CSV table of C-alpha atoms and ligand atoms in Angstrom, one decimal:
chain,number,residue,atom,x,y,z
S,1,UNK,CA,193.7,-52.4,-15.7
S,2,UNK,CA,196.4,-54.1,-18.1
S,3,UNK,CA,199.5,-52.8,-18.3
S,4,UNK,CA,199.8,-51.4,-22.3
S,5,UNK,CA,202.7,-53.3,-24.4
S,6,UNK,CA,205.6,-51.9,-25.3
S,7,UNK,CA,206.0,-53.2,-29.2
S,8,UNK,CA,209.6,-53.4,-30.3
S,9,UNK,CA,210.8,-53.4,-33.4
S,10,UNK,CA,211.9,-56.3,-35.6
S,11,UNK,CA,215.1,-56.3,-37.5
S,12,UNK,CA,213.7,-57.9,-40.9
S,13,UNK,CA,213.5,-60.9,-41.7
S,14,UNK,CA,216.0,-63.0,-43.1
S,15,UNK,CA,214.4,-67.0,-45.7
S,16,UNK,CA,216.5,-69.7,-45.8
S,17,UNK,CA,215.5,-72.1,-47.8
S,18,UNK,CA,213.1,-73.4,-45.7
S,19,UNK,CA,211.3,-70.4,-45.5
S,20,UNK,CA,209.6,-72.0,-49.1
S,21,UNK,CA,208.9,-74.4,-49.5
S,22,UNK,CA,205.0,-75.0,-49.1
S,23,UNK,CA,204.6,-78.4,-47.3
S,24,UNK,CA,204.1,-80.9,-50.8
S,25,UNK,CA,207.4,-83.6,-50.6
S,26,UNK,CA,207.7,-83.7,-54.2
S,27,UNK,CA,206.8,-87.2,-55.9
S,28,UNK,CA,209.8,-87.3,-58.6
S,29,UNK,CA,211.0,-90.6,-58.9
S,30,UNK,CA,213.9,-90.4,-55.9
S,31,UNK,CA,217.2,-89.7,-58.0
S,32,UNK,CA,215.4,-87.3,-60.6
S,33,UNK,CA,217.4,-84.2,-60.9
S,34,UNK,CA,214.6,-82.3,-60.8
S,35,UNK,CA,215.5,-82.4,-56.8
S,36,UNK,CA,218.8,-80.3,-57.6
S,37,UNK,CA,216.8,-77.7,-59.6
S,38,UNK,CA,213.9,-76.9,-56.9
S,39,UNK,CA,216.9,-77.3,-54.2
S,40,UNK,CA,218.7,-74.9,-56.4
S,41,UNK,CA,215.8,-72.3,-56.8
S,42,UNK,CA,214.9,-72.1,-52.9
S,43,UNK,CA,218.0,-71.4,-52.4
S,44,UNK,CA,218.5,-68.1,-54.7
S,45,UNK,CA,215.1,-66.9,-53.6
S,46,UNK,CA,216.8,-66.8,-49.9
S,47,UNK,CA,219.7,-64.9,-51.2
S,48,UNK,CA,216.7,-62.7,-52.1
S,49,UNK,CA,214.9,-62.6,-48.8
S,50,UNK,CA,211.7,-62.3,-51.0
S,51,UNK,CA,208.7,-62.7,-49.8
S,52,UNK,CA,206.5,-65.1,-51.3
S,53,UNK,CA,204.0,-63.5,-52.1
S,54,UNK,CA,205.8,-61.0,-54.5
S,55,UNK,CA,206.9,-64.2,-56.4
S,56,UNK,CA,205.4,-66.3,-59.0
S,57,UNK,CA,206.0,-69.3,-60.7
S,58,UNK,CA,204.6,-70.7,-63.8
S,59,UNK,CA,204.8,-74.0,-65.1
S,60,UNK,CA,203.0,-76.4,-67.8
S,61,UNK,CA,203.2,-80.3,-67.9
S,62,UNK,CA,205.5,-82.4,-67.2
S,63,UNK,CA,207.0,-83.7,-64.1
S,64,UNK,CA,209.2,-80.6,-63.8
S,65,UNK,CA,205.4,-79.2,-64.0
S,66,UNK,CA,204.9,-80.2,-60.7
S,67,UNK,CA,207.7,-77.7,-59.3
S,68,UNK,CA,205.0,-74.4,-58.9
S,69,UNK,CA,203.7,-76.8,-55.5
S,70,UNK,CA,206.3,-77.9,-53.4
S,71,UNK,CA,206.4,-74.2,-53.9
S,72,UNK,CA,205.0,-70.9,-50.4
S,73,UNK,CA,204.6,-68.1,-53.1
S,74,UNK,CA,202.2,-68.4,-56.1
S,75,UNK,CA,201.7,-70.6,-58.0
S,76,UNK,CA,200.4,-71.9,-61.5
S,77,UNK,CA,200.3,-75.5,-62.8
S,78,UNK,CA,198.8,-74.2,-66.2
S,79,UNK,CA,197.9,-76.6,-69.4
S,80,UNK,CA,200.8,-77.9,-72.1
S,81,UNK,CA,203.1,-75.4,-74.0
S,82,UNK,CA,201.6,-71.8,-72.4
S,83,UNK,CA,203.4,-71.3,-69.6
S,84,UNK,CA,205.5,-68.9,-70.4
S,85,UNK,CA,202.6,-67.3,-72.7
S,86,UNK,CA,200.6,-67.0,-68.6
S,87,UNK,CA,203.9,-66.0,-66.9
S,88,UNK,CA,204.4,-63.0,-70.2
S,89,UNK,CA,200.4,-62.4,-69.4
S,90,UNK,CA,201.2,-63.0,-64.9
S,91,UNK,CA,204.7,-60.0,-65.5
S,92,UNK,CA,202.9,-57.2,-67.9
S,93,UNK,CA,199.6,-56.9,-65.2
S,94,UNK,CA,202.3,-55.9,-62.3
S,95,UNK,CA,205.9,-56.1,-63.0
S,96,UNK,CA,205.8,-55.7,-59.3
S,97,UNK,CA,206.0,-58.7,-59.5
S,98,UNK,CA,209.2,-61.3,-59.7
S,99,UNK,CA,207.9,-64.1,-61.8
S,100,UNK,CA,209.9,-67.4,-62.5
S,101,UNK,CA,208.7,-69.5,-65.5
S,102,UNK,CA,209.1,-73.4,-65.1
S,103,UNK,CA,208.7,-76.6,-67.4
S,104,UNK,CA,210.5,-79.5,-69.4
S,105,UNK,CA,211.8,-80.0,-73.2
S,106,UNK,CA,208.3,-81.0,-73.8
S,107,UNK,CA,206.5,-78.3,-72.9
S,108,UNK,CA,208.8,-75.6,-74.1
S,109,UNK,CA,210.3,-76.8,-77.6
S,110,UNK,CA,207.9,-79.3,-78.7
S,111,UNK,CA,203.8,-78.4,-77.9
S,112,UNK,CA,205.4,-74.7,-76.0
S,113,UNK,CA,207.7,-73.8,-79.4
S,114,UNK,CA,205.3,-71.7,-81.0
S,115,UNK,CA,206.0,-68.8,-77.2
S,116,UNK,CA,210.1,-69.1,-77.0
S,117,UNK,CA,210.7,-66.5,-80.2
S,118,UNK,CA,209.1,-63.9,-79.0
S,119,UNK,CA,209.1,-64.4,-74.9
S,120,UNK,CA,212.9,-64.1,-76.4
S,121,UNK,CA,212.7,-60.4,-79.0
S,122,UNK,CA,210.6,-59.2,-76.4
S,123,UNK,CA,212.4,-59.4,-73.6
S,124,UNK,CA,209.7,-60.2,-71.6
S,125,UNK,CA,211.7,-59.7,-67.5
S,126,UNK,CA,211.0,-63.5,-65.9
S,127,UNK,CA,213.0,-66.1,-65.7
S,128,UNK,CA,212.5,-68.8,-68.0
S,129,UNK,CA,214.1,-72.7,-66.4
S,130,UNK,CA,213.8,-75.5,-69.3
S,131,UNK,CA,214.4,-79.0,-66.6
S,132,UNK,CA,216.0,-80.1,-70.2
S,133,UNK,CA,216.2,-84.7,-69.4
S,134,UNK,CA,215.5,-84.7,-73.6
S,135,UNK,CA,212.7,-87.1,-72.6
S,136,UNK,CA,208.9,-87.1,-72.0
S,137,UNK,CA,209.9,-88.2,-68.0
S,138,UNK,CA,205.8,-88.3,-67.0
S,139,UNK,CA,204.1,-90.2,-70.2
S,140,UNK,CA,206.7,-93.0,-69.7
S,141,UNK,CA,209.5,-92.5,-72.2
S,142,UNK,CA,209.6,-91.0,-75.5
S,143,UNK,CA,211.1,-88.3,-77.4
S,144,UNK,CA,211.1,-84.7,-77.1
S,145,UNK,CA,213.3,-82.6,-78.9
S,146,UNK,CA,215.8,-81.9,-77.2
S,147,UNK,CA,216.4,-86.7,-78.2
S,148,UNK,CA,219.4,-87.5,-79.9
S,149,UNK,CA,219.6,-89.0,-82.8
S,150,UNK,CA,219.1,-92.5,-82.6
S,151,UNK,CA,217.6,-93.4,-78.7
S,152,UNK,CA,216.0,-96.4,-78.2
S,153,UNK,CA,212.8,-95.2,-76.6
S,154,UNK,CA,208.7,-97.3,-76.2
S,155,UNK,CA,207.8,-94.4,-79.2
S,156,UNK,CA,211.3,-95.1,-81.3
S,157,UNK,CA,211.8,-99.1,-80.8
S,158,UNK,CA,214.3,-98.8,-83.6
S,159,UNK,CA,216.3,-96.4,-82.4
S,160,UNK,CA,215.2,-92.0,-82.6
S,161,UNK,CA,215.5,-91.3,-86.5
S,162,UNK,CA,214.9,-87.0,-86.0
S,163,UNK,CA,217.5,-85.1,-85.1
S,164,UNK,CA,217.0,-82.6,-82.1
S,165,UNK,CA,216.8,-78.5,-82.0
S,166,UNK,CA,219.4,-77.2,-80.3
S,167,UNK,CA,217.5,-75.1,-77.3
S,168,UNK,CA,220.8,-71.8,-76.5
S,169,UNK,CA,221.6,-71.7,-80.0
S,170,UNK,CA,217.6,-71.1,-80.6
S,171,UNK,CA,217.1,-68.7,-77.4
S,172,UNK,CA,220.4,-66.7,-78.8
S,173,UNK,CA,219.6,-66.5,-82.7
S,174,UNK,CA,215.4,-65.3,-81.0
S,175,UNK,CA,217.2,-62.3,-79.3
S,176,UNK,CA,217.5,-63.9,-75.6
S,177,UNK,CA,218.8,-61.5,-73.4
S,178,UNK,CA,220.5,-63.6,-71.2
S,179,UNK,CA,221.1,-66.9,-72.1
S,180,UNK,CA,222.3,-69.7,-69.1
S,181,UNK,CA,222.7,-73.9,-69.4
S,182,UNK,CA,223.4,-75.5,-65.8
S,183,UNK,CA,223.2,-78.7,-64.9
S,184,UNK,CA,221.4,-80.0,-61.8
S,185,UNK,CA,223.6,-82.7,-60.5
S,186,UNK,CA,226.3,-79.8,-59.9
S,187,UNK,CA,224.1,-77.9,-57.3
S,188,UNK,CA,225.7,-75.3,-56.1
S,189,UNK,CA,226.5,-73.5,-59.9
S,190,UNK,CA,223.2,-74.0,-60.6
S,191,UNK,CA,222.3,-71.8,-57.4
S,192,UNK,CA,224.9,-69.2,-58.5
S,193,UNK,CA,223.6,-68.9,-61.9
S,194,UNK,CA,219.4,-68.9,-60.8
S,195,UNK,CA,220.4,-65.8,-59.1
S,196,UNK,CA,222.1,-63.9,-61.5
S,197,UNK,CA,219.4,-64.7,-63.8
S,198,UNK,CA,216.9,-63.6,-61.5
S,199,UNK,CA,219.1,-60.6,-61.5
S,200,UNK,CA,219.0,-60.3,-65.2
S,201,UNK,CA,216.8,-57.3,-65.9
S,202,UNK,CA,214.9,-58.8,-69.5
S,203,UNK,CA,214.6,-62.0,-70.3
S,204,UNK,CA,216.6,-65.4,-69.5
S,205,UNK,CA,216.6,-68.7,-69.6
S,206,UNK,CA,218.1,-71.0,-68.6
S,207,UNK,CA,218.4,-74.3,-69.9
S,208,UNK,CA,218.9,-77.5,-67.1
S,209,UNK,CA,219.9,-79.7,-67.6
S,210,UNK,CA,218.0,-82.7,-65.1
S,211,UNK,CA,218.6,-86.5,-66.0
S,212,UNK,CA,215.6,-88.5,-66.6
S,213,UNK,CA,216.9,-91.3,-64.3
S,214,UNK,CA,213.8,-93.8,-65.3
S,215,UNK,CA,213.5,-93.4,-68.5
S,216,UNK,CA,216.2,-91.6,-69.7
S,217,UNK,CA,219.5,-92.7,-67.6
S,218,UNK,CA,221.6,-89.3,-68.6
S,219,UNK,CA,224.1,-89.1,-65.1
S,220,UNK,CA,225.8,-91.8,-67.3
S,221,UNK,CA,226.7,-90.3,-70.2
S,222,UNK,CA,226.9,-86.0,-69.3
S,223,UNK,CA,229.2,-85.6,-66.4
S,224,UNK,CA,232.4,-87.1,-69.5
S,225,UNK,CA,230.7,-84.5,-71.2
S,226,UNK,CA,229.5,-81.4,-69.7
S,227,UNK,CA,232.6,-77.6,-69.3
S,228,UNK,CA,232.2,-75.1,-67.7
S,229,UNK,CA,232.7,-72.2,-70.0
S,230,UNK,CA,235.9,-70.9,-70.6
S,231,UNK,CA,237.0,-67.7,-68.1
S,232,UNK,CA,237.7,-65.8,-70.9
S,233,UNK,CA,234.3,-66.6,-73.1
S,234,UNK,CA,233.2,-62.3,-74.0
S,235,UNK,CA,229.8,-63.5,-72.5
S,236,UNK,CA,229.0,-60.0,-75.0
S,237,UNK,CA,230.1,-61.4,-77.9
S,238,UNK,CA,226.6,-63.4,-79.5
S,239,UNK,CA,228.4,-65.6,-82.4
S,240,UNK,CA,231.2,-66.5,-80.0
S,241,UNK,CA,228.3,-67.9,-77.7
S,242,UNK,CA,227.0,-69.6,-80.5
S,243,UNK,CA,229.9,-71.6,-81.8
S,244,UNK,CA,230.1,-72.8,-78.0
S,245,UNK,CA,226.3,-74.0,-78.6
S,246,UNK,CA,227.2,-75.5,-81.2
S,247,UNK,CA,230.0,-77.8,-79.9
S,248,UNK,CA,228.6,-80.7,-81.4
S,249,UNK,CA,231.2,-82.8,-78.7
S,250,UNK,CA,230.9,-80.8,-76.3
S,251,UNK,CA,227.9,-80.0,-73.7
S,252,UNK,CA,229.1,-76.7,-71.8
S,253,UNK,CA,227.5,-75.0,-68.6
S,254,UNK,CA,227.4,-71.2,-67.5
S,255,UNK,CA,226.3,-67.9,-69.0
S,256,UNK,CA,227.0,-68.2,-73.1
S,257,UNK,CA,225.2,-64.0,-73.5
S,258,UNK,CA,224.2,-61.5,-71.6
S,259,UNK,CA,222.8,-58.3,-72.8
S,260,UNK,CA,221.0,-55.2,-70.7
S,261,UNK,CA,218.5,-54.2,-72.6
S,262,UNK,CA,214.7,-52.3,-72.3
S,263,UNK,CA,212.8,-55.4,-71.4
S,264,UNK,CA,208.9,-55.5,-72.8
S,265,UNK,CA,207.2,-53.0,-69.5
S,266,UNK,CA,210.5,-50.9,-69.6
S,267,UNK,CA,209.7,-50.0,-73.0
S,268,UNK,CA,205.7,-49.7,-71.7
S,269,UNK,CA,206.8,-47.6,-69.7
S,270,UNK,CA,208.4,-45.4,-71.9
S,271,UNK,CA,205.5,-45.8,-74.2
S,272,UNK,CA,202.6,-44.5,-71.5
S,273,UNK,CA,204.8,-41.5,-70.6
S,274,UNK,CA,204.5,-40.2,-74.4
S,275,UNK,CA,201.0,-40.3,-74.0
S,276,UNK,CA,201.0,-38.4,-71.0
S,277,UNK,CA,202.4,-35.7,-72.2
S,278,UNK,CA,200.3,-35.8,-75.6
S,279,UNK,CA,196.9,-36.2,-73.5
S,280,UNK,CA,197.6,-36.6,-69.6
S,281,UNK,CA,195.4,-38.4,-68.0
S,282,UNK,CA,193.5,-40.1,-70.7
S,283,UNK,CA,189.2,-40.9,-70.5
S,284,UNK,CA,187.8,-43.3,-73.1
S,285,UNK,CA,186.8,-40.1,-74.7
S,286,UNK,CA,190.6,-38.8,-75.6
S,287,UNK,CA,192.0,-41.9,-75.8
S,288,UNK,CA,189.3,-42.2,-78.9
S,289,UNK,CA,190.1,-39.1,-80.4
S,290,UNK,CA,193.9,-40.5,-80.1
S,291,UNK,CA,193.0,-42.7,-82.5
S,292,UNK,CA,190.7,-40.9,-84.9
U,1,TPP,C1,197.8,-81.1,-75.5
U,1,TPP,C2,198.6,-81.9,-74.9
U,1,TPP,N1,199.1,-83.1,-75.3
U,1,TPP,C3,199.7,-84.3,-74.9
U,1,TPP,C4,200.0,-83.8,-72.7
U,1,TPP,C5,200.6,-84.6,-72.7
U,1,TPP,N2,202.0,-85.1,-71.9
U,1,TPP,C6,201.9,-84.4,-70.7
U,1,TPP,S1,203.0,-84.5,-70.0
U,1,TPP,C7,203.5,-83.7,-71.8
U,1,TPP,C8,205.4,-84.2,-72.4
U,1,TPP,C9,206.8,-83.8,-70.7
U,1,TPP,O1,207.2,-83.5,-70.7
U,1,TPP,P1,208.4,-82.1,-70.5
U,1,TPP,O2,207.7,-80.9,-70.9
U,1,TPP,O3,210.1,-82.9,-71.4
U,1,TPP,O4,208.4,-82.7,-69.0
U,1,TPP,P2,209.3,-84.0,-68.4
U,1,TPP,O5,207.9,-85.2,-67.3
U,1,TPP,O6,209.8,-84.5,-68.9
U,1,TPP,O7,209.1,-83.0,-66.9
U,1,TPP,C10,202.6,-84.7,-72.6
U,1,TPP,C11,203.6,-84.9,-73.9
U,1,TPP,C12,198.5,-83.1,-72.3
U,1,TPP,N3,199.4,-83.3,-71.0
U,1,TPP,N4,198.2,-82.3,-72.5
U,2,SF4,S1,209.7,-89.8,-64.5
U,2,SF4,FE1,211.8,-88.6,-65.3
U,2,SF4,S2,211.4,-87.4,-65.0
U,2,SF4,FE2,209.2,-88.0,-64.4
U,2,SF4,S3,209.8,-87.5,-61.7
U,2,SF4,FE3,210.7,-89.9,-62.3
U,2,SF4,S4,212.2,-89.7,-63.4
U,2,SF4,FE4,211.9,-87.8,-62.7
U,3,MG,MG1,211.6,-84.3,-70.6
């Protein structure tokens, strides 16, 4: 008779960045800033030692929106501009999941711009990373809502005649409870920021500066302008955060604003509690009676 195998208790698995790779090699142009964002995200997931089955990464359409394909977590490569509603739906359907929504400045602030205020004000507990290259990369270099005035592109041969919008100022005004910015060229800092954003209970926004080396090479422009947010900045002070966001010269990186407020799921839970007290375990009939 074969000897019975004894099962030794196994130490808990500590995952590393490589454990979150899907095996699909990114097809971004060499030098694209999105590599830095992806690497920082692998590291951040490893910091939390998340089981890949507990993470869902949702995106829209664009070069940056290819990101979920390079992770072995659950992923959803959605339609253009609709990453946030999909991510919100995932979180509300299963609040146990860690939801990360990713995409570009075009996906988020042009076609998807109508969804951002509602994600901010509802305080859905997810992290939204916008890889902001101030251009439409995938469609070969047209202006995006964050392109600077005067930018010469294929779609604006005489220079852009549109003022750019300010993602940080908008998210602050829309009521986001965590608003931040990082630069893909500073991977350690970006990694730390993603870790903080995931830790935040509620909607966390990262404007992730991520140069498009092919259609608008900001590696030559941004490093001179990017400065860390001063250490004495009070991240609970909304007006101070706005002042930094609206600085016409400096491109601040770091946490602008952070506030702990009940997330949408927490508010939903408190309604559930009240209803339970009122009607116990609801049947369809008792629900009809409640709304009569
Ligand atoms: C409904 C719809 N309109 C337009 C497009 C074309 N399109 C695909 S990606 C894109 C813009 C991508 O820019 P961004 O979100 O900044 O991503 P990047 O490629 O720069 O990372 C556009 C206009 C589309 N796929 N679907
Ligand atoms: S076109 Fe720009 S954004 Fe797209 S992969 Fe290449 S460098 Fe990155
Ligand atoms: Mg873009």
